[in-house]
Amino acid sequence: MEKVKLLIIGAGPGGYVAAIRAAQLGLDPVVVERLDLGGTCLNKGCIPTKALIAAAEVYDAVLNSKTMGVFCEPSFDWIKVVEHAKNAVSKNRKGIQFLFKKNKIRLVNGVAEFTGTKTVRVGEIEFDAQNIIIATGSKVKDIPVFAVDGEKIISSDHALFQEKLPESIAVIGGGVIGVEMAYIYSTFGVNVTIIEALETIIPFEDHEVSKELTKEFKKKKIKIYAGVCVEKVVKRDSKMVVILNNGVEIEVDQVLSSVGRSPNTDGLGLDNAGIETDERGFIRTDSCFRTSVEGVYAVGDVIATPMLAHTAEHEGISTVEQIAGKDVSPVDYHLNPGCIYCQPSVASIGYSEREAVEKGIEIKVGKFPFSANGKAVASNHTTGFVKVITEAEAGKIIGAHIIGYGATDLISEFLPAMKLGATVHDIIESIHPHPTLCEATLEAALNSIGRTIHM
Ligand code: NAD
């Protein structure tokens, strides 16, 4: 039995970032990983998706370059596009390997299984750990009526790297993965249909943002069925037929199931340690990420907090700092930004307009379209808007929603602002550089108090 100070199970963004911080704090972490460093985010999530999206954006720009006086013959080689995504993964993986070496972090390849409350077996080795962090992430949620087979019915795991694009695809689930993949595939010429059970695609975003993305996707000829459920998916000759509960039948070459993810706890032996899970299988923790067993913590997708890489990183760091005896403030999920990287891209933080109204908060809303922003007009990125939600009286910012080019970077203006309890007046009194897309955030702030300049 090997005694260790800290054992981290899983080397995704939750686990590997926690390990680096733990090493900095002298906790000598040992990390167990059964697959590759970087987890879903790096190997089959955020990073390869962003590489494919970057390629799609370049192709999109080439397709539309004539309006800027640039003429070229657009063409692409999907295999090379996928190669670009694989290269991005491998370069980033080498980066984590380097960081592990630099921080002298021991990595054990293998499957971890609890054998007792604080003991974990990995192959031949058994660890007795003072503290354990479970960061085992999530896996694709599989629905029996359209079970993923990896060929005709695929998940994002397959969609990112498949060698050949289908002529048509039905995307079941218009959430984050659904719209990002729909953007990539449709840009590269695939006939895409999205089916979403709720009333709109990206239903968790501010309603005006969902509406704008729907409008833009329709312009790209993406078909959208919202507010309908898939009854079943059947094979008909070489095609797949998606049968909806309103009687509509959609015939396609492939189906992408993107209806959410579920926690990865299979084979972990949680029962051997007495670690409790909730009714959906997520590991139960308190707000300090402590599980039902003292000294065992859980962070990231395996707990019931937003399934986002940056959230997992934040939770991992917070946990390690607590273990090291530091004073840590609880993670504030109200200030947890969400980003969707299709084009137009989407980013948000805080309350949507509907949420604020439902909470009975008296609000003001400020909005400014990119079509009235100088930089956006100059660079042909006029789609979308910035929307800011404030508490009516003092103008305190309680929500910000951006759809348009650069949204996922622009949202950062609101992060420290909201953390510091800023009002729209603080934004207005900050000189914004000209010409930039971030002037649209300034104008949205001005709009909330009826003082817009450029509209
Ligand atoms: P999601 O929860 O974002 O979206 C799933 C969508 O499927 C929902 O809108 C839901 O209403 C719909 N749905 C569920 N069952 C359905 C059915 N039977 N028929 C039709 N629609 C159905 O889940 P996801 O897109 O699979 O992503 C999984 C997780 O990964 C999410 O938590 C997401 O935040 C995260 N993720 C984040 C990013 C990012 O930050 N850019 C990218 C990819 C994934």
Short mmCIF file of C-alpha atoms and ligand atoms in Angstrom, two decimals:
data_model
loop_
_atom_site.label_atom_id
_atom_site.label_comp_id
_atom_site.label_asym_id
_atom_site.label_seq_id
_atom_site.Cartn_x
_atom_site.Cartn_y
_atom_site.Cartn_z
CA MET A 1 0.00 0.00 0.00
CA GLU A 2 1.47 3.36 -1.06
CA LYS A 3 0.71 6.32 1.16
CA VAL A 4 0.09 9.61 -0.69
CA LYS A 5 -1.00 13.08 0.37
CA LEU A 6 -3.37 13.66 -2.52
CA LEU A 7 -4.73 11.33 -5.19
CA ILE A 8 -6.57 12.87 -8.11
CA ILE A 9 -8.68 10.55 -10.28
CA GLY A 10 -9.07 11.94 -13.79
CA ALA A 11 -6.80 14.26 -15.79
CA GLY A 12 -9.40 16.43 -17.54
CA PRO A 13 -9.62 20.18 -16.84
CA GLY A 14 -10.94 19.49 -13.32
CA GLY A 15 -8.19 17.01 -12.42
CA TYR A 16 -5.08 18.22 -14.24
CA VAL A 17 -5.48 21.87 -13.25
CA ALA A 18 -6.11 20.80 -9.64
CA ALA A 19 -2.90 18.74 -9.84
CA ILE A 20 -0.81 21.70 -11.00
CA ARG A 21 -2.18 23.93 -8.23
CA ALA A 22 -1.67 21.11 -5.71
CA ALA A 23 1.95 20.73 -6.79
CA GLN A 24 2.45 24.50 -6.37
CA LEU A 25 1.06 24.17 -2.85
CA GLY A 26 3.37 21.28 -1.95
CA LEU A 27 0.68 18.57 -1.85
CA ASP A 28 2.66 16.14 -4.07
CA PRO A 29 -0.36 14.98 -6.06
CA VAL A 30 -0.55 11.64 -7.83
CA VAL A 31 -2.89 11.67 -10.83
CA VAL A 32 -4.60 8.55 -12.18
CA GLU A 33 -5.87 8.62 -15.77
CA ARG A 34 -7.15 5.68 -17.82
CA LEU A 35 -7.01 7.49 -21.19
CA ASP A 36 -5.16 10.61 -22.36
CA LEU A 37 -4.23 13.75 -20.46
CA GLY A 38 -6.75 16.54 -20.97
CA GLY A 39 -10.00 14.59 -20.69
CA THR A 40 -13.04 15.15 -22.88
CA CYS A 41 -12.32 18.88 -23.28
CA LEU A 42 -8.95 18.42 -24.91
CA ASN A 43 -9.34 15.06 -26.64
CA LYS A 44 -12.92 15.00 -27.91
CA GLY A 45 -14.59 18.22 -26.83
CA CYS A 46 -13.69 21.89 -26.64
CA ILE A 47 -10.31 21.83 -28.39
CA PRO A 48 -10.99 19.71 -31.51
CA THR A 49 -14.39 21.44 -31.87
CA LYS A 50 -12.73 24.84 -31.78
CA ALA A 51 -10.19 23.68 -34.39
CA LEU A 52 -13.01 22.54 -36.72
CA ILE A 53 -14.91 25.76 -36.05
CA ALA A 54 -11.80 27.83 -36.84
CA ALA A 55 -11.51 25.99 -40.17
CA ALA A 56 -15.23 26.50 -40.82
CA GLU A 57 -14.86 30.22 -40.13
CA VAL A 58 -12.00 30.50 -42.62
CA TYR A 59 -14.03 28.64 -45.24
CA ASP A 60 -17.05 30.83 -44.48
CA ALA A 61 -14.87 33.93 -44.88
CA VAL A 62 -13.56 32.67 -48.23
CA LEU A 63 -17.11 31.94 -49.40
CA ASN A 64 -18.09 35.50 -48.57
CA SER A 65 -14.88 37.33 -49.46
CA LYS A 66 -16.16 38.86 -52.71
CA THR A 67 -18.02 41.58 -50.81
CA MET A 68 -14.62 42.75 -49.52
CA GLY A 69 -13.05 42.72 -52.96
CA VAL A 70 -11.14 39.51 -52.39
CA PHE A 71 -11.64 36.78 -54.97
CA CYS A 72 -10.69 33.14 -54.45
CA GLU A 73 -11.96 29.72 -55.43
CA PRO A 74 -13.29 28.17 -52.22
CA SER A 75 -12.57 24.49 -51.71
CA PHE A 76 -11.68 22.27 -48.77
CA ASP A 77 -10.35 18.85 -47.93
CA TRP A 78 -12.25 17.43 -44.96
CA ILE A 79 -9.50 14.93 -44.13
CA LYS A 80 -7.04 17.82 -43.78
CA VAL A 81 -9.54 19.76 -41.68
CA VAL A 82 -9.76 16.76 -39.32
CA GLU A 83 -5.96 16.51 -39.34
CA HIS A 84 -5.81 20.15 -38.22
CA ALA A 85 -8.12 19.27 -35.30
CA LYS A 86 -5.98 16.24 -34.38
CA ASN A 87 -2.83 18.39 -34.46
CA ALA A 88 -4.45 20.94 -32.15
CA VAL A 89 -5.26 18.11 -29.72
CA SER A 90 -1.78 16.65 -29.81
CA LYS A 91 -0.01 20.02 -29.38
CA ASN A 92 -2.16 20.86 -26.37
CA ARG A 93 -1.64 17.39 -24.90
CA LYS A 94 2.12 17.87 -25.14
CA GLY A 95 1.60 21.16 -23.30
CA ILE A 96 -0.01 19.35 -20.35
CA GLN A 97 2.73 16.68 -20.41
CA PHE A 98 5.27 19.49 -20.16
CA LEU A 99 3.39 21.11 -17.26
CA PHE A 100 3.24 17.77 -15.40
CA LYS A 101 6.98 17.35 -15.83
CA LYS A 102 7.69 20.94 -14.82
CA ASN A 103 5.58 20.57 -11.68
CA LYS A 104 6.95 17.07 -10.94
CA ILE A 105 3.47 15.53 -10.96
CA ARG A 106 3.33 11.73 -10.98
CA LEU A 107 0.93 10.33 -13.53
CA VAL A 108 -0.31 6.76 -13.21
CA ASN A 109 -2.00 5.29 -16.29
CA GLY A 110 -4.81 2.97 -15.41
CA VAL A 111 -8.32 2.58 -14.07
CA ALA A 112 -8.88 3.70 -10.49
CA GLU A 113 -11.26 1.80 -8.23
CA PHE A 114 -12.05 2.52 -4.59
CA THR A 115 -11.36 -0.45 -2.35
CA GLY A 116 -12.25 1.40 0.88
CA THR A 117 -12.97 4.93 2.06
CA LYS A 118 -9.47 6.23 1.35
CA THR A 119 -7.93 3.40 -0.60
CA VAL A 120 -7.82 3.14 -4.36
CA ARG A 121 -6.48 0.36 -6.55
CA VAL A 122 -4.94 1.05 -9.96
CA GLY A 123 -3.86 -2.23 -11.52
CA GLU A 124 -1.19 -3.67 -9.26
CA ILE A 125 -0.82 -0.55 -7.13
CA GLU A 126 -2.96 0.24 -4.11
CA PHE A 127 -2.93 3.80 -2.78
CA ASP A 128 -3.81 4.92 0.70
CA ALA A 129 -4.53 8.63 0.26
CA GLN A 130 -4.93 11.36 2.85
CA ASN A 131 -7.18 13.21 0.40
CA ILE A 132 -8.80 12.17 -2.87
CA ILE A 133 -10.35 14.30 -5.61
CA ILE A 134 -12.67 12.54 -8.06
CA ALA A 135 -12.63 14.35 -11.40
CA THR A 136 -13.77 11.58 -13.73
CA GLY A 137 -15.95 13.78 -15.96
CA SER A 138 -18.89 12.73 -18.08
CA LYS A 139 -19.87 10.60 -21.05
CA VAL A 140 -22.37 10.90 -23.86
CA LYS A 141 -25.94 10.28 -22.70
CA ASP A 142 -27.37 7.42 -24.69
CA ILE A 143 -31.11 7.25 -25.37
CA PRO A 144 -32.42 3.73 -26.21
CA VAL A 145 -34.75 4.84 -29.06
CA PHE A 146 -31.78 6.30 -30.91
CA ALA A 147 -28.85 4.43 -29.40
CA VAL A 148 -25.44 5.50 -30.69
CA ASP A 149 -23.80 2.88 -32.95
CA GLY A 150 -20.88 5.04 -34.11
CA GLU A 151 -21.83 4.74 -37.78
CA LYS A 152 -25.38 5.69 -38.65
CA ILE A 153 -26.16 7.18 -35.24
CA ILE A 154 -23.16 9.02 -33.91
CA SER A 155 -22.26 11.19 -30.91
CA SER A 156 -19.89 14.14 -30.75
CA ASP A 157 -17.10 11.61 -30.04
CA HIS A 158 -17.47 10.39 -33.65
CA ALA A 159 -18.67 13.61 -35.33
CA LEU A 160 -15.41 15.41 -34.67
CA PHE A 161 -13.10 12.99 -36.40
CA GLN A 162 -15.08 11.02 -38.97
CA GLU A 163 -13.28 10.55 -42.25
CA LYS A 164 -16.15 11.40 -44.54
CA LEU A 165 -18.88 13.96 -44.23
CA PRO A 166 -22.43 12.69 -44.78
CA GLU A 167 -24.64 14.45 -47.33
CA SER A 168 -27.28 15.02 -44.68
CA ILE A 169 -27.49 14.74 -40.91
CA ALA A 170 -30.22 15.07 -38.31
CA VAL A 171 -28.96 16.58 -35.06
CA ILE A 172 -31.09 15.48 -32.12
CA GLY A 173 -30.76 18.09 -29.37
CA GLY A 174 -30.27 21.79 -30.11
CA GLY A 175 -28.07 22.47 -27.09
CA VAL A 176 -24.42 23.51 -27.10
CA ILE A 177 -22.98 20.47 -28.88
CA GLY A 178 -25.92 20.35 -31.32
CA VAL A 179 -25.52 23.93 -32.54
CA GLU A 180 -21.72 23.86 -32.66
CA MET A 181 -21.74 20.67 -34.76
CA ALA A 182 -24.62 21.98 -36.89
CA TYR A 183 -22.54 25.09 -37.69
CA ILE A 184 -19.45 23.06 -38.61
CA TYR A 185 -21.27 20.49 -40.75
CA SER A 186 -23.52 22.96 -42.52
CA THR A 187 -20.60 25.29 -43.33
CA PHE A 188 -18.85 22.34 -45.00
CA GLY A 189 -21.93 21.68 -47.12
CA VAL A 190 -23.86 19.06 -45.15
CA ASN A 191 -27.62 19.34 -45.20
CA VAL A 192 -28.42 19.78 -41.47
CA THR A 193 -31.71 19.43 -39.60
CA ILE A 194 -31.86 20.14 -35.86
CA ILE A 195 -34.58 18.62 -33.69
CA GLU A 196 -34.99 20.16 -30.24
CA ALA A 197 -37.54 19.01 -27.65
CA LEU A 198 -37.93 22.42 -25.99
CA GLU A 199 -39.45 25.51 -27.63
CA THR A 200 -36.21 26.75 -29.18
CA ILE A 201 -32.61 25.82 -29.86
CA ILE A 202 -30.18 26.81 -27.04
CA PRO A 203 -33.24 27.03 -24.75
CA PHE A 204 -31.12 27.89 -21.68
CA GLU A 205 -29.95 31.20 -23.22
CA ASP A 206 -31.79 34.54 -23.17
CA HIS A 207 -34.83 34.19 -25.45
CA GLU A 208 -33.71 36.98 -27.81
CA VAL A 209 -30.36 35.26 -28.26
CA SER A 210 -32.00 31.92 -29.09
CA LYS A 211 -34.26 33.71 -31.56
CA GLU A 212 -31.30 35.44 -33.26
CA LEU A 213 -29.35 32.18 -33.59
CA THR A 214 -32.43 30.48 -35.05
CA LYS A 215 -32.73 33.31 -37.62
CA GLU A 216 -29.05 33.06 -38.57
CA PHE A 217 -29.10 29.26 -38.80
CA LYS A 218 -32.15 29.42 -41.05
CA LYS A 219 -30.18 31.78 -43.33
CA LYS A 220 -27.54 29.05 -43.50
CA LYS A 221 -30.33 26.67 -44.62
CA ILE A 222 -30.21 24.68 -41.40
CA LYS A 223 -33.70 23.27 -40.82
CA ILE A 224 -34.96 23.50 -37.26
CA TYR A 225 -37.80 21.57 -35.63
CA ALA A 226 -38.30 22.89 -32.08
CA GLY A 227 -40.87 21.84 -29.50
CA VAL A 228 -41.06 18.31 -30.92
CA CYS A 229 -39.77 15.00 -29.69
CA VAL A 230 -38.16 12.17 -31.56
CA GLU A 231 -40.37 9.10 -31.33
CA LYS A 232 -37.92 6.75 -32.94
CA VAL A 233 -35.17 6.44 -35.51
CA VAL A 234 -35.36 3.62 -38.03
CA LYS A 235 -33.17 2.39 -40.84
CA ARG A 236 -34.76 2.45 -44.32
CA ASP A 237 -32.52 1.06 -47.05
CA SER A 238 -29.25 2.96 -46.72
CA LYS A 239 -30.94 5.94 -45.02
CA MET A 240 -31.95 6.74 -41.46
CA VAL A 241 -35.44 8.05 -40.81
CA VAL A 242 -36.10 10.21 -37.76
CA ILE A 243 -39.77 10.02 -36.84
CA LEU A 244 -41.09 12.94 -34.82
CA ASN A 245 -44.12 12.93 -32.52
CA ASN A 246 -45.90 15.40 -34.87
CA GLY A 247 -45.83 12.84 -37.68
CA VAL A 248 -42.94 14.41 -39.60
CA GLU A 249 -40.36 11.98 -40.96
CA ILE A 250 -36.85 13.21 -41.73
CA GLU A 251 -34.70 11.07 -44.01
CA VAL A 252 -30.96 11.53 -43.60
CA ASP A 253 -27.62 9.75 -44.05
CA GLN A 254 -26.60 10.07 -40.43
CA VAL A 255 -28.01 11.05 -37.06
CA LEU A 256 -26.07 12.93 -34.38
CA SER A 257 -27.30 12.42 -30.84
CA SER A 258 -26.46 15.47 -28.71
CA VAL A 259 -29.00 15.29 -25.91
CA GLY A 260 -26.68 15.86 -22.99
CA ARG A 261 -24.05 14.02 -21.01
CA SER A 262 -24.09 11.92 -17.86
CA PRO A 263 -21.54 11.52 -15.06
CA ASN A 264 -18.71 9.01 -15.38
CA THR A 265 -18.79 6.85 -12.28
CA ASP A 266 -18.88 3.34 -13.78
CA GLY A 267 -16.32 1.01 -12.28
CA LEU A 268 -15.13 3.60 -9.74
CA GLY A 269 -16.30 1.46 -6.83
CA LEU A 270 -18.06 4.37 -5.12
CA ASP A 271 -20.06 1.87 -3.02
CA ASN A 272 -16.85 0.40 -1.61
CA ALA A 273 -16.09 3.84 -0.17
CA GLY A 274 -19.68 4.76 0.74
CA ILE A 275 -19.66 7.81 -1.58
CA GLU A 276 -23.23 8.94 -2.25
CA THR A 277 -24.66 9.82 -5.63
CA ASP A 278 -27.94 11.58 -6.46
CA GLU A 279 -30.88 10.14 -8.42
CA ARG A 280 -29.20 11.08 -11.75
CA GLY A 281 -25.90 9.47 -10.80
CA PHE A 282 -23.94 12.65 -10.00
CA ILE A 283 -21.69 12.46 -6.94
CA ARG A 284 -23.27 14.43 -4.12
CA THR A 285 -21.11 17.20 -2.67
CA ASP A 286 -21.59 20.23 -0.46
CA SER A 287 -20.64 23.71 -1.67
CA CYS A 288 -16.99 22.96 -0.77
CA PHE A 289 -16.96 19.86 -3.05
CA ARG A 290 -16.82 17.48 -0.06
CA THR A 291 -18.50 14.14 -0.74
CA SER A 292 -20.25 12.07 1.91
CA VAL A 293 -16.83 10.63 2.86
CA GLU A 294 -14.43 12.86 4.77
CA GLY A 295 -11.31 13.69 2.78
CA VAL A 296 -12.89 12.67 -0.54
CA TYR A 297 -13.89 15.49 -2.88
CA ALA A 298 -15.48 15.59 -6.34
CA VAL A 299 -15.30 18.31 -9.01
CA GLY A 300 -16.26 18.90 -12.65
CA ASP A 301 -18.81 17.05 -14.78
CA VAL A 302 -19.14 14.21 -12.26
CA ILE A 303 -21.03 16.55 -9.90
CA ALA A 304 -24.28 18.38 -10.61
CA THR A 305 -22.79 21.78 -11.47
CA PRO A 306 -22.59 23.20 -15.04
CA MET A 307 -20.66 20.82 -17.33
CA LEU A 308 -18.07 23.32 -18.47
CA ALA A 309 -14.29 22.99 -18.58
CA HIS A 310 -13.69 26.38 -16.94
CA THR A 311 -16.13 25.51 -14.16
CA ALA A 312 -14.28 22.24 -13.51
CA GLU A 313 -10.94 24.07 -13.39
CA HIS A 314 -12.28 26.58 -10.92
CA GLU A 315 -13.79 23.85 -8.72
CA GLY A 316 -10.52 21.86 -8.82
CA ILE A 317 -8.41 24.84 -7.75
CA SER A 318 -10.86 25.78 -5.01
CA THR A 319 -10.79 22.21 -3.63
CA VAL A 320 -7.01 21.94 -3.62
CA GLU A 321 -6.69 25.31 -1.89
CA GLN A 322 -9.10 24.15 0.83
CA ILE A 323 -7.09 20.96 1.29
CA ALA A 324 -3.98 23.12 1.66
CA GLY A 325 -5.76 25.05 4.43
CA LYS A 326 -6.35 28.27 2.51
CA ASP A 327 -9.39 30.49 3.02
CA VAL A 328 -11.52 29.98 -0.07
CA SER A 329 -14.74 31.76 -1.00
CA PRO A 330 -17.51 29.51 -2.32
CA VAL A 331 -17.72 29.27 -6.11
CA ASP A 332 -20.35 31.75 -7.34
CA TYR A 333 -22.19 29.97 -10.15
CA HIS A 334 -24.17 33.11 -10.96
CA LEU A 335 -20.87 34.46 -12.29
CA ASN A 336 -20.11 31.38 -14.37
CA PRO A 337 -20.02 32.37 -18.05
CA GLY A 338 -21.44 30.15 -20.78
CA CYS A 339 -19.96 30.22 -24.29
CA ILE A 340 -21.09 28.67 -27.56
CA TYR A 341 -18.54 28.81 -30.36
CA CYS A 342 -20.63 28.49 -33.53
CA GLN A 343 -21.06 31.54 -35.75
CA PRO A 344 -22.62 33.78 -34.66
CA SER A 345 -21.05 32.87 -31.34
CA VAL A 346 -22.92 33.23 -28.08
CA ALA A 347 -21.80 34.13 -24.57
CA SER A 348 -23.67 34.94 -21.41
CA ILE A 349 -23.34 35.53 -17.71
CA GLY A 350 -25.87 36.09 -14.94
CA TYR A 351 -29.62 36.28 -15.36
CA SER A 352 -31.47 36.20 -18.64
CA GLU A 353 -34.27 38.75 -18.99
CA ARG A 354 -36.86 36.05 -18.28
CA GLU A 355 -35.04 34.76 -15.17
CA ALA A 356 -34.71 38.28 -13.73
CA VAL A 357 -38.41 38.97 -14.30
CA GLU A 358 -39.38 35.61 -12.76
CA LYS A 359 -37.32 36.51 -9.70
CA GLY A 360 -39.40 39.67 -9.36
CA ILE A 361 -36.42 41.98 -9.92
CA GLU A 362 -37.28 45.35 -11.39
CA ILE A 363 -34.99 45.54 -14.37
CA LYS A 364 -33.84 47.71 -17.22
CA VAL A 365 -32.58 46.21 -20.45
CA GLY A 366 -29.96 47.79 -22.68
CA LYS A 367 -29.31 46.47 -26.17
CA PHE A 368 -27.03 47.43 -29.01
CA PRO A 369 -26.72 45.75 -32.43
CA PHE A 370 -23.35 45.05 -34.04
CA SER A 371 -24.82 46.47 -37.26
CA ALA A 372 -24.34 49.93 -35.69
CA ASN A 373 -20.75 49.28 -34.54
CA GLY A 374 -17.97 50.74 -36.72
CA LYS A 375 -15.51 47.86 -36.39
CA ALA A 376 -18.24 45.26 -37.01
CA VAL A 377 -19.36 47.07 -40.18
CA ALA A 378 -15.75 47.41 -41.39
CA SER A 379 -15.10 43.72 -40.90
CA ASN A 380 -18.48 42.38 -42.13
CA HIS A 381 -19.46 41.01 -38.74
CA THR A 382 -22.74 42.85 -38.31
CA THR A 383 -24.90 39.99 -37.01
CA GLY A 384 -26.12 40.00 -33.42
CA PHE A 385 -26.12 42.29 -30.44
CA VAL A 386 -25.05 42.92 -26.86
CA LYS A 387 -27.79 42.87 -24.25
CA VAL A 388 -27.32 43.94 -20.67
CA ILE A 389 -29.79 43.39 -17.82
CA THR A 390 -29.58 45.74 -14.84
CA GLU A 391 -31.33 46.35 -11.57
CA ALA A 392 -33.54 49.28 -12.47
CA GLU A 393 -32.69 51.75 -9.73
CA ALA A 394 -28.90 51.74 -9.41
CA GLY A 395 -28.10 50.15 -12.77
CA LYS A 396 -26.23 47.23 -11.18
CA ILE A 397 -25.42 44.68 -13.87
CA ILE A 398 -27.10 41.33 -13.20
CA GLY A 399 -26.85 39.73 -16.64
CA ALA A 400 -25.11 40.12 -19.98
CA HIS A 401 -25.81 38.30 -23.23
CA ILE A 402 -23.88 38.59 -26.45
CA ILE A 403 -24.49 37.01 -29.82
CA GLY A 404 -22.19 37.86 -32.69
CA TYR A 405 -18.60 37.58 -33.83
CA GLY A 406 -16.21 37.61 -30.87
CA ALA A 407 -18.95 37.14 -28.25
CA THR A 408 -16.96 34.53 -26.33
CA ASP A 409 -14.11 37.01 -25.79
CA LEU A 410 -16.26 40.11 -25.40
CA ILE A 411 -18.14 38.58 -22.45
CA SER A 412 -14.99 38.97 -20.34
CA GLU A 413 -15.68 42.69 -19.92
CA PHE A 414 -18.65 41.73 -17.76
CA LEU A 415 -16.92 39.11 -15.58
CA PRO A 416 -14.86 41.29 -13.23
CA ALA A 417 -17.50 44.02 -13.59
CA MET A 418 -20.20 41.75 -12.16
CA LYS A 419 -17.82 40.24 -9.58
CA LEU A 420 -17.14 43.76 -8.32
CA GLY A 421 -20.85 44.64 -8.32
CA ALA A 422 -20.38 47.21 -11.09
CA THR A 423 -23.18 49.31 -12.51
CA VAL A 424 -23.69 50.37 -16.11
CA HIS A 425 -22.27 53.74 -15.04
CA ASP A 426 -18.92 52.04 -14.32
CA ILE A 427 -18.92 50.67 -17.88
CA ILE A 428 -19.97 54.03 -19.30
CA GLU A 429 -17.24 55.90 -17.38
CA SER A 430 -14.57 53.51 -18.70
CA ILE A 431 -13.07 54.79 -21.96
CA HIS A 432 -13.48 52.04 -24.56
CA PRO A 433 -10.97 51.87 -27.42
CA HIS A 434 -12.22 52.84 -30.87
CA PRO A 435 -12.87 51.15 -33.21
CA THR A 436 -13.57 47.89 -31.41
CA LEU A 437 -16.40 45.41 -31.06
CA CYS A 438 -16.36 46.09 -27.32
CA GLU A 439 -17.80 49.54 -27.98
CA ALA A 440 -21.05 47.61 -28.44
CA THR A 441 -20.96 46.71 -24.72
CA LEU A 442 -20.49 50.38 -23.87
CA GLU A 443 -23.44 51.29 -26.11
CA ALA A 444 -25.63 48.56 -24.58
CA ALA A 445 -24.83 50.02 -21.14
CA LEU A 446 -25.73 53.50 -22.45
CA ASN A 447 -28.91 52.14 -24.01
CA SER A 448 -30.11 50.80 -20.65
CA ILE A 449 -30.33 54.38 -19.38
CA GLY A 450 -31.62 55.88 -22.63
CA ARG A 451 -28.31 57.48 -23.66
CA THR A 452 -27.22 55.50 -26.75
CA ILE A 453 -24.95 57.53 -29.01
CA HIS A 454 -24.65 55.54 -32.23
CA MET A 455 -28.27 54.61 -32.80
P1 NAD B 1 -27.17 20.32 -23.62
O1 NAD B 1 -27.79 20.02 -22.31
O2 NAD B 1 -26.45 21.58 -23.83
O3 NAD B 1 -28.26 20.21 -24.77
C1 NAD B 1 -29.04 19.08 -24.98
C2 NAD B 1 -30.30 19.53 -25.68
O4 NAD B 1 -31.01 18.38 -26.11
C3 NAD B 1 -31.24 20.31 -24.76
O5 NAD B 1 -31.58 21.52 -25.39
C4 NAD B 1 -32.44 19.38 -24.61
O6 NAD B 1 -33.65 20.08 -24.49
C5 NAD B 1 -32.39 18.57 -25.90
N1 NAD B 1 -32.96 17.25 -25.82
C6 NAD B 1 -32.86 16.34 -24.81
N2 NAD B 1 -33.51 15.19 -25.14
C7 NAD B 1 -34.02 15.38 -26.39
C8 NAD B 1 -34.77 14.55 -27.29
N3 NAD B 1 -35.11 13.31 -26.95
N4 NAD B 1 -35.15 15.07 -28.48
C9 NAD B 1 -34.78 16.33 -28.83
N5 NAD B 1 -34.06 17.15 -28.01
C10 NAD B 1 -33.68 16.67 -26.82
O7 NAD B 1 -26.22 19.05 -23.91
P2 NAD B 1 -25.12 18.84 -25.03
O8 NAD B 1 -25.27 19.84 -26.11
O9 NAD B 1 -25.17 17.38 -25.35
O10 NAD B 1 -23.78 19.14 -24.24
C11 NAD B 1 -23.43 18.36 -23.08
C12 NAD B 1 -22.72 19.18 -22.05
O11 NAD B 1 -21.45 19.57 -22.55
C13 NAD B 1 -23.49 20.43 -21.72
O12 NAD B 1 -23.58 20.57 -20.32
C14 NAD B 1 -22.68 21.52 -22.32
O13 NAD B 1 -22.72 22.72 -21.56
C15 NAD B 1 -21.27 20.95 -22.38
N6 NAD B 1 -20.59 21.52 -23.53
C16 NAD B 1 -20.19 22.81 -23.48
C17 NAD B 1 -19.60 23.38 -24.59
C18 NAD B 1 -19.19 24.82 -24.53
O14 NAD B 1 -19.06 25.36 -23.45
N7 NAD B 1 -19.01 25.48 -25.66
C19 NAD B 1 -19.45 22.67 -25.76
C20 NAD B 1 -19.89 21.37 -25.79
C21 NAD B 1 -20.46 20.80 -24.66
#
